[in-house]
GROMACS .gro file of C-alpha atoms in nm:
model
  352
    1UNK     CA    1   2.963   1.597   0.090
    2UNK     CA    2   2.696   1.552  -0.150
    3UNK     CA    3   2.530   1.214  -0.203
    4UNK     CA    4   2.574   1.070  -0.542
    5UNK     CA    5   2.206   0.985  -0.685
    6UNK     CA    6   2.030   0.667  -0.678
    7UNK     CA    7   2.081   0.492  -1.004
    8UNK     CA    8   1.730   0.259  -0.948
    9UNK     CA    9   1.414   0.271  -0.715
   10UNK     CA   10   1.552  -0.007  -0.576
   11UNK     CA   11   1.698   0.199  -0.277
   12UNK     CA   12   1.648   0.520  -0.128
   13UNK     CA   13   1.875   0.855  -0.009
   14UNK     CA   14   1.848   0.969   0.347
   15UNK     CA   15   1.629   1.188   0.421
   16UNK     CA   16   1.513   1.447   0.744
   17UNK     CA   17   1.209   1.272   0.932
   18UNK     CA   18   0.916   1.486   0.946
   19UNK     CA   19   0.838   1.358   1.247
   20UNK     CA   20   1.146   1.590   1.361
   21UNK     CA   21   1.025   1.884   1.189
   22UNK     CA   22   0.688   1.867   1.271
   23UNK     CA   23   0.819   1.880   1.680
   24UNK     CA   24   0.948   2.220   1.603
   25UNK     CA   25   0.571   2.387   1.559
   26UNK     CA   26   0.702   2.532   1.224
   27UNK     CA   27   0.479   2.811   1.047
   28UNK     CA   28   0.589   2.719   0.725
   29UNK     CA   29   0.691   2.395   0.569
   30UNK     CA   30   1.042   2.391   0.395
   31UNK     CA   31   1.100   2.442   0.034
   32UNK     CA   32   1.182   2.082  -0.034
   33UNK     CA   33   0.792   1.985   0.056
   34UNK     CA   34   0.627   2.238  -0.075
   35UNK     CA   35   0.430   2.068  -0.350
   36UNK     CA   36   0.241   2.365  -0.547
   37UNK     CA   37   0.267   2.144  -0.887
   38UNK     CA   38  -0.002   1.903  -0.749
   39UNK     CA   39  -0.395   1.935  -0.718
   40UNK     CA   40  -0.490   1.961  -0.389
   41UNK     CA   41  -0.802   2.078  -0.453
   42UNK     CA   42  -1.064   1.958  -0.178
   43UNK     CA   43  -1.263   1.613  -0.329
   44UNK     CA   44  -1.515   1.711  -0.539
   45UNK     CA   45  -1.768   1.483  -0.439
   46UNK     CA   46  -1.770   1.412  -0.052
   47UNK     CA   47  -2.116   1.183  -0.138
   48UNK     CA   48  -1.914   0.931  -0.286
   49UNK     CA   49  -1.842   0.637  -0.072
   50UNK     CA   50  -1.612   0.372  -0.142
   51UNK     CA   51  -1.779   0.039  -0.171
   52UNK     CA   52  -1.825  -0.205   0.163
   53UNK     CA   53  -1.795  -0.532   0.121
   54UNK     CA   54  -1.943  -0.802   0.358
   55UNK     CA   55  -1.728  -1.113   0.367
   56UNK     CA   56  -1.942  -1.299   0.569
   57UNK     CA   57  -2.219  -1.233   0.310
   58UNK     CA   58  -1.959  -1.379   0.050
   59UNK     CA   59  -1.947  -1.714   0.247
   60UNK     CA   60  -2.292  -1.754   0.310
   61UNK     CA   61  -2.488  -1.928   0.002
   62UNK     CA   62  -2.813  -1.705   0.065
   63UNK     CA   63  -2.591  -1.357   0.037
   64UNK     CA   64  -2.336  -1.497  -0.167
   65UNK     CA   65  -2.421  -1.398  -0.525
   66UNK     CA   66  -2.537  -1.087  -0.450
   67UNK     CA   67  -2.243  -0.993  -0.289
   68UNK     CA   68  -1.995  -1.127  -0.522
   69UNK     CA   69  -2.200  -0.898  -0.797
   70UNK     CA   70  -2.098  -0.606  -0.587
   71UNK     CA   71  -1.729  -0.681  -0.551
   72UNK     CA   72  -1.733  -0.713  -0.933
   73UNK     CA   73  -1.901  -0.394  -0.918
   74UNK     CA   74  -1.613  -0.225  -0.669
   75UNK     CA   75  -1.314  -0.355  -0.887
   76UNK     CA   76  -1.479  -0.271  -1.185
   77UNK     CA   77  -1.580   0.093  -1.097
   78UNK     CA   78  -1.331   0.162  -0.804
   79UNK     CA   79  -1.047  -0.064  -0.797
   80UNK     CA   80  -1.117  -0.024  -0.407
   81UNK     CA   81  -1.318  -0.125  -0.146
   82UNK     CA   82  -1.342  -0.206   0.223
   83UNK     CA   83  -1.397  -0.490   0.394
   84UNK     CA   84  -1.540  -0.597   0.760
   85UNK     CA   85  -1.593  -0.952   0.884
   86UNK     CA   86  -1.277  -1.012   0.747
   87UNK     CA   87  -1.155  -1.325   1.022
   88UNK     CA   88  -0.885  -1.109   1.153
   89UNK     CA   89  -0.957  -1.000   1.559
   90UNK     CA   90  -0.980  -0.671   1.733
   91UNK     CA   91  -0.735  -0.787   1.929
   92UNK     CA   92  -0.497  -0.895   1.652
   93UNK     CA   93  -0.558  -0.535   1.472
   94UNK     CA   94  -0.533  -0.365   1.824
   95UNK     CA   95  -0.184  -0.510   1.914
   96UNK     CA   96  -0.052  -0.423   1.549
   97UNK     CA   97  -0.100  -0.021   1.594
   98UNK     CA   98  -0.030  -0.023   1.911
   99UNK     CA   99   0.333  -0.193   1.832
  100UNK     CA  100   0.325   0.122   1.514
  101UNK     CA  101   0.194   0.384   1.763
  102UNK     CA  102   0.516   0.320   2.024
  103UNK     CA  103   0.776   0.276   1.717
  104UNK     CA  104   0.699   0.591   1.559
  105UNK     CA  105   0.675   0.720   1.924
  106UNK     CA  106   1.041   0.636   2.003
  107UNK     CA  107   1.357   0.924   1.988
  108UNK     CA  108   1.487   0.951   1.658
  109UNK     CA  109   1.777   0.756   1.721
  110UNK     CA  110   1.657   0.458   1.846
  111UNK     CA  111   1.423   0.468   1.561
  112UNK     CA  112   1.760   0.543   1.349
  113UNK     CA  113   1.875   0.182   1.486
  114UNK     CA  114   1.682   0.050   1.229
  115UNK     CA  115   1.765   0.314   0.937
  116UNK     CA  116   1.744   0.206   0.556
  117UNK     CA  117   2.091   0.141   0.443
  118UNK     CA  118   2.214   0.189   0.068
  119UNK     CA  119   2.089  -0.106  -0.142
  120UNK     CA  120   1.767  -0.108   0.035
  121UNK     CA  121   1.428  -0.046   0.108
  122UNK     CA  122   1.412  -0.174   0.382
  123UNK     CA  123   1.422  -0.019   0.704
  124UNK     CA  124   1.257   0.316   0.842
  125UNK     CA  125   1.316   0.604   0.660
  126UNK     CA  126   1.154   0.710   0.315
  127UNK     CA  127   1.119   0.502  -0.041
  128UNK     CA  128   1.230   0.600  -0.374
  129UNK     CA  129   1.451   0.921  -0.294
  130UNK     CA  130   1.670   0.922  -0.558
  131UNK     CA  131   1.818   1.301  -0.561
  132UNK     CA  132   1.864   1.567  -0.336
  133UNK     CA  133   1.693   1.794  -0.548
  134UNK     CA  134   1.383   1.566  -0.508
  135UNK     CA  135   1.048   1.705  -0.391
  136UNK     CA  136   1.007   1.502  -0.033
  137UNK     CA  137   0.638   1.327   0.073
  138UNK     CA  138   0.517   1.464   0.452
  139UNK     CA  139   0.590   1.109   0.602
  140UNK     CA  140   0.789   0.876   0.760
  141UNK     CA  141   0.784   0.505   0.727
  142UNK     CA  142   0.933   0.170   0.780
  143UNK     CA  143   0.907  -0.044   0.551
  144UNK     CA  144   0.996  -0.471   0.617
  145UNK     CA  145   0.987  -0.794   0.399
  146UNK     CA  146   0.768  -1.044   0.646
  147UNK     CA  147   0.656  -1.336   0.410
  148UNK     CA  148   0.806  -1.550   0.306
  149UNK     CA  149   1.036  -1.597   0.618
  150UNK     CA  150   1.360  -1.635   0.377
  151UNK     CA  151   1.302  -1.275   0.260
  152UNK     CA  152   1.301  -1.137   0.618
  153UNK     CA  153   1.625  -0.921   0.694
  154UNK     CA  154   1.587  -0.898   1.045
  155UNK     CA  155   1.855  -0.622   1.089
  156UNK     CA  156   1.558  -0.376   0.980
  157UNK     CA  157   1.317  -0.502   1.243
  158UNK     CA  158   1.306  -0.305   1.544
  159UNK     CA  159   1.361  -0.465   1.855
  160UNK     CA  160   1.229  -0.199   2.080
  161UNK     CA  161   0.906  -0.224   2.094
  162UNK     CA  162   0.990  -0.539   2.253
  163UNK     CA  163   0.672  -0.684   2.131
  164UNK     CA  164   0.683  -0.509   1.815
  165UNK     CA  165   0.861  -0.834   1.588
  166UNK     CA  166   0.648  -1.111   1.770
  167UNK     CA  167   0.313  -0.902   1.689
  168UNK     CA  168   0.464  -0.835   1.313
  169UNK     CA  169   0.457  -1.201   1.247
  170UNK     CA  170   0.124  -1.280   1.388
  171UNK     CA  171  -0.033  -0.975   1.146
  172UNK     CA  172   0.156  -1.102   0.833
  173UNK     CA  173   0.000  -1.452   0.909
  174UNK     CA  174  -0.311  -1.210   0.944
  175UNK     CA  175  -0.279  -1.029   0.634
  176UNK     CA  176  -0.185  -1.331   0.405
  177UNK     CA  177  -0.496  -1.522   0.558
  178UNK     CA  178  -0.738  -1.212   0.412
  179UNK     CA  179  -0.522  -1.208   0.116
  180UNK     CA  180  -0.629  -1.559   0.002
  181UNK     CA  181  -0.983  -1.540   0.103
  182UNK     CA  182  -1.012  -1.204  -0.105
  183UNK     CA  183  -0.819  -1.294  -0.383
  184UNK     CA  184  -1.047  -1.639  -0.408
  185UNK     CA  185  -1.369  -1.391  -0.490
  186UNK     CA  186  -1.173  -1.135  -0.726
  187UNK     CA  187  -1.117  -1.432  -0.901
  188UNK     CA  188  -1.419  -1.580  -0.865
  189UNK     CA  189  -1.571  -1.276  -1.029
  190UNK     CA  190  -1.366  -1.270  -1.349
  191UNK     CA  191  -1.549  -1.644  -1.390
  192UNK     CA  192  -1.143  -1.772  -1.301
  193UNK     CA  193  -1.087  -2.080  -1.155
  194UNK     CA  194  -1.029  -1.902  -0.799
  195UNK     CA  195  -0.813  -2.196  -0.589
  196UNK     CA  196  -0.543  -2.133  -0.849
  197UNK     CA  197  -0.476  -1.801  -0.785
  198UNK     CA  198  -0.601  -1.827  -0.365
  199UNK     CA  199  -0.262  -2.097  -0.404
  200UNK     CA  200  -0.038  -1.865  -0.556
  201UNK     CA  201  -0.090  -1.598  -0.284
  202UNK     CA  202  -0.071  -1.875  -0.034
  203UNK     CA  203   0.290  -1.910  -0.131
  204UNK     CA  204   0.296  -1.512  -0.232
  205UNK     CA  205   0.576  -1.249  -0.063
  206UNK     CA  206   0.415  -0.989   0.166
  207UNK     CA  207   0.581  -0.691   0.218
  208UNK     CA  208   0.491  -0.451   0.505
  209UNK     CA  209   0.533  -0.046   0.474
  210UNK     CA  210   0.418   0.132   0.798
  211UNK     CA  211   0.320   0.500   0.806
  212UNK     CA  212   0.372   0.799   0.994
  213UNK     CA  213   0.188   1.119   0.894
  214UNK     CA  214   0.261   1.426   1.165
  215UNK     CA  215   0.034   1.748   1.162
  216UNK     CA  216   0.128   1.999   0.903
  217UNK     CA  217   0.166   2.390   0.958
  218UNK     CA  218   0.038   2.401   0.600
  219UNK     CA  219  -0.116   2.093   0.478
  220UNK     CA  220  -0.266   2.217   0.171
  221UNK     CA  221   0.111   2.296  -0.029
  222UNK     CA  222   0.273   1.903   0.080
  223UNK     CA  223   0.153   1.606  -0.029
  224UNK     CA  224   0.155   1.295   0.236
  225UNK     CA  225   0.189   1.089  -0.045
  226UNK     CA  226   0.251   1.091  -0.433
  227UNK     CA  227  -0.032   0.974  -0.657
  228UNK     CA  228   0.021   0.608  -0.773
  229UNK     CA  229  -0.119   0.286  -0.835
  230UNK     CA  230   0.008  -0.015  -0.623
  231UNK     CA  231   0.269  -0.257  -0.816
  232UNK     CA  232   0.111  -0.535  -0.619
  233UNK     CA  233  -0.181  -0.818  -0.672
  234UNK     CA  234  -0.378  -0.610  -0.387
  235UNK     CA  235  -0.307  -0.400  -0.100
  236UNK     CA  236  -0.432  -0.422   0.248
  237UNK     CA  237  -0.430  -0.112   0.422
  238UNK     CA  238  -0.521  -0.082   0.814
  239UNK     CA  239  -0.609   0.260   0.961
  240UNK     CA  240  -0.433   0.337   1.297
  241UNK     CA  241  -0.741   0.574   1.387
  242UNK     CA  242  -1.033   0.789   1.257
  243UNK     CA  243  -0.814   1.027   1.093
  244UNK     CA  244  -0.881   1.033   0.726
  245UNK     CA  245  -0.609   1.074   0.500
  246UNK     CA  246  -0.666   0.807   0.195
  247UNK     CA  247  -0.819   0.962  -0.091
  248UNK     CA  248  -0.864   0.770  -0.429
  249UNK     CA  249  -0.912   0.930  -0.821
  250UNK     CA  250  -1.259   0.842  -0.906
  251UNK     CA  251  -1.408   0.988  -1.210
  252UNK     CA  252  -1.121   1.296  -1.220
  253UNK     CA  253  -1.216   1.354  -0.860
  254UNK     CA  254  -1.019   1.242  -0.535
  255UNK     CA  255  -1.268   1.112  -0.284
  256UNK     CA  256  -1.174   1.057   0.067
  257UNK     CA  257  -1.157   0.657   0.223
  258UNK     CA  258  -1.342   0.730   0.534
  259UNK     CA  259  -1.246   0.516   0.790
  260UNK     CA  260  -1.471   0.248   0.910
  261UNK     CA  261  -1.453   0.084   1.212
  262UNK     CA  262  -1.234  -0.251   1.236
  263UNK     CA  263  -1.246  -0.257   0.831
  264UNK     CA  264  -0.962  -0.353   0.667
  265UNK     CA  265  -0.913  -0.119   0.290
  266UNK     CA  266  -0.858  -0.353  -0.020
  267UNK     CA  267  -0.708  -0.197  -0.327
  268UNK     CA  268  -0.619  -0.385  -0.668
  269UNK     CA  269  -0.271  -0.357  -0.767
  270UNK     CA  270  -0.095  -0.340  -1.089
  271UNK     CA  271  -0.076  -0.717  -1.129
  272UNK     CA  272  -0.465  -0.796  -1.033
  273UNK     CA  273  -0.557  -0.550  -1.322
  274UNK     CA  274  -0.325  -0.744  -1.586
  275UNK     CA  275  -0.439  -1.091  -1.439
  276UNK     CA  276  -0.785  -0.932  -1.543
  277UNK     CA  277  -0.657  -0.823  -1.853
  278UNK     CA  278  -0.765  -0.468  -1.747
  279UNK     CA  279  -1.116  -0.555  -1.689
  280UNK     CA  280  -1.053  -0.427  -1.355
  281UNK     CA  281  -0.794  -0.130  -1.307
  282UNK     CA  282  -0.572  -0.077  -0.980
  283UNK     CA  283  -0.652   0.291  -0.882
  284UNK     CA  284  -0.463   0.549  -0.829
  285UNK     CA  285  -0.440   0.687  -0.468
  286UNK     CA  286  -0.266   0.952  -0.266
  287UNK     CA  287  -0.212   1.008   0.109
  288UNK     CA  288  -0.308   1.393   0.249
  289UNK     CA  289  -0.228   1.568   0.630
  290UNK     CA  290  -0.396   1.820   0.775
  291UNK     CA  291  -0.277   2.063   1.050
  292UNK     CA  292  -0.379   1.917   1.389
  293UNK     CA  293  -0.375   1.535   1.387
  294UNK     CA  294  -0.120   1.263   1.347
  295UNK     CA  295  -0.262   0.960   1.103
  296UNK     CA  296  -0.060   0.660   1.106
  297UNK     CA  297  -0.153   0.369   0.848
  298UNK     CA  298  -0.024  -0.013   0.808
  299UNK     CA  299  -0.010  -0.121   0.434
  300UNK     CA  300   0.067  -0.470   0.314
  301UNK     CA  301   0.162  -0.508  -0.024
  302UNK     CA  302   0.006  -0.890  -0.121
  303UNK     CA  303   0.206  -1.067  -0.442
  304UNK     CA  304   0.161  -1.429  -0.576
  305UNK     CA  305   0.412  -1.668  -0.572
  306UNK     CA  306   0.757  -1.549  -0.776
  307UNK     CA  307   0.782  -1.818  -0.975
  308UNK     CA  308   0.443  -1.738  -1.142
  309UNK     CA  309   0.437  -1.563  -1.443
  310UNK     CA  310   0.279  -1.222  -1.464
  311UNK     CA  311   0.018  -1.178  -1.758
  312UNK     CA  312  -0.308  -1.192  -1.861
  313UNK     CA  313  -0.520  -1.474  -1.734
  314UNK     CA  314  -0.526  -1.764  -2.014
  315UNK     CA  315  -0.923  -1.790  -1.984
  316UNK     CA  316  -0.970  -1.424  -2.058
  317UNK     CA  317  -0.783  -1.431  -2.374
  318UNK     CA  318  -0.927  -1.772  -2.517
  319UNK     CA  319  -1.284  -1.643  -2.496
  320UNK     CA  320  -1.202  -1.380  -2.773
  321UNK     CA  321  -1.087  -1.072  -2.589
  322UNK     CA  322  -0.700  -1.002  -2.714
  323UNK     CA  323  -0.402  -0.958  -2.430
  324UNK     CA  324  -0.373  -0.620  -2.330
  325UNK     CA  325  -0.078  -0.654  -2.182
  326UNK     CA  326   0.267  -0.837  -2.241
  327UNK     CA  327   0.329  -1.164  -2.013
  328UNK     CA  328   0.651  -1.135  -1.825
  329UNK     CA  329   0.830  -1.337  -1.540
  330UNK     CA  330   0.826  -1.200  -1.191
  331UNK     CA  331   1.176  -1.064  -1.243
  332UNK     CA  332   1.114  -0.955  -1.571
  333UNK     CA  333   0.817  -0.720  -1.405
  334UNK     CA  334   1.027  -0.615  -1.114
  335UNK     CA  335   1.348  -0.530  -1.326
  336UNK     CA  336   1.100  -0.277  -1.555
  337UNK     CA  337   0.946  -0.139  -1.241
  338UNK     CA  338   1.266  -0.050  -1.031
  339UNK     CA  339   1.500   0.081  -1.344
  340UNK     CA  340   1.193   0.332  -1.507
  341UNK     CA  341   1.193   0.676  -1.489
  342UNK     CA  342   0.988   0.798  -1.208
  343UNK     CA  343   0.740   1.027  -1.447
  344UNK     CA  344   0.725   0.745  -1.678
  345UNK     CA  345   0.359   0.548  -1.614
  346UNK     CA  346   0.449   0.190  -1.503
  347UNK     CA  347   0.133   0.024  -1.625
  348UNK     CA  348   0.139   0.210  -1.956
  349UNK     CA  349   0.500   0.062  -2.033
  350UNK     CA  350   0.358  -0.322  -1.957
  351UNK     CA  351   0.093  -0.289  -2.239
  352UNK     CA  352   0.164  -0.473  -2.590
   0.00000   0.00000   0.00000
């Protein structure tokens, strides 16, 4: 029997796992993932590099300035950027895709223990299915609510690994630590007064979407993942390997995020660039595969406190520049997100 069709984003259909078909050394993808509307075309400039940023150079009066002009710089130009000396340890990162690495390497049903269920999310499986017809991205994921701990549904969190929930806590503690400490120098660099907005991410919601990307017997006609900006105040996205797969629209041009070497990747979201009052844009980004290695990725989506009020930041508008956007609450912006159409540009429908 056919599955009726989602009526909102707010949960997804069920859906093969690629993992699954991947397994079966396929020489052709099927129909459903074959994505020959979208530009694959290789990056056009492989010189480009996204922007590093030092954040012990941000904490250290000597570097401090100079380094805060180039994170301006990065959100300004790229909307991305990595980061190293970021306070989080190997260790810490280590345990976290190790705990991914063994989920993902489970049977499909004991990974199916933990399936999305209607209404949902949450849960491993894949986000915002909401036909049958639907072109499908080459990935699985799981995707949990781990901050703050009234949000957690702990029915989606696997308990095989067996250390897989215990490490998930201790990374989310991680994440929301960098979180504040980025979000201070965004700030700073708008000229905002940065402890109000490191407070409201203090007492933000971090949400936690974990990748799987298999091998591909054609790689060039899927897509790992859609083009789309991030509806959050940043993302903080952990590579499982050396396997690129990021790529970011700079200039018209995808360029790859190479990965660097206990870096963390830091992109503005959707509410950062109306905070800003679109002096600084969240970018849009897309996930690729290739035909011989598995890349796995560990995304936290960073948002500031619900009962904040999403809109332009008051200083911005008071020294002559008019809102760009319309101020909504944090329901108001989730409610517009979740019931649009999928084609229709999220961003574009929050502007006044």
């Amino acid at each position: 029997m056919a599955l009726a069709p989602s009526e909102s984003l707010e949960w997804s259909l069920p859906v093969p796992s690629v993992q699954e078909l991947a397994i079966q050394k396929l020489d052709k993808v099927p129909l459903r993932y074959v994505r020959d509307d979208l530009d694959q075309t290789t990056p056009s400039n492989p010189s480009l590099r996204v922007p590093l940023i030092d954040m012990n150079r941000l904490v250290n009066p000597e570097f401090h300035e100079k380094e805060l002009q180039k994170l301006h710089f990065a959100c300004q130009e790229w909307g991305v950027f990595q980061i190293i000396n970021h306070g989080v340890s190997d260790e810490s990162l280590s345990k976290m895709r190790q705990q991914v690495q063994e989920f993902f390497d489970l049977p499909l049903q004991e990974k199916k223990r933990w399936a999305q269920k209607p209404g949902s999310l949450e849960g491993y499986g894949q986000a915002f299915v909401t036909s049958e017809e639907q072109k499908l991205e080459w990935n699985d994921m799981i995707f949990l609510k781990t901050l703050p701990l009234q949000d957690r549904s702990l029915n989606f969190w696997p308990k095989n690994p067996q250390e897989f929930r215990k490490t998930l806590e201790s990374y989310s503690e991680d994440m929301r630590n960098v979180a504040v400490s980025i979000v201070r120098f965004i700030t700073m660099g708008l000229g905002l007064e940065a402890q109000k907005f490191c407070d409201t991410f203090k007492e933000g919601t971090y949400e936690i979407r974990m990748n799987c990307y298999p091998p591909c017997p054609e790689p060039e006609r899927v897509i790992g993942l859609n083009p789309h900006a991030d509806i959050s105040g940043i993302t903080l996205l952990l590579e499982c390997g050396d396997t690129p797969g990021l790529q970011v629209l700079k200039d018209e041009h995808w360029v790859n995020v190479e990965p660097v070497n206990g870096a963390i990747v830091v992109n503005l979201g959707n509410i950062m660039e109306i905070i800003s009052n679109g002096n600084y844009e969240a970018p849009d980004h897309r996930a690729v595969v290739n035909n011989s290695k598995q890349r796995m990725s560990i995304v936290t989506f960073c948002y500031p406190n619900p009962s904040v009020d999403i809109g332009p930041a008051e200083k911005l508008i008071k020294s002559g520049s008019p809102p760009v956007y319309k101020t909504l609450t944090n329901a108001e912006y989730f409610h517009s997100f979740f019931n649009r159409k999928l084609e229709v540009s999220f961003i574009d429908s929050l502007k006044i």
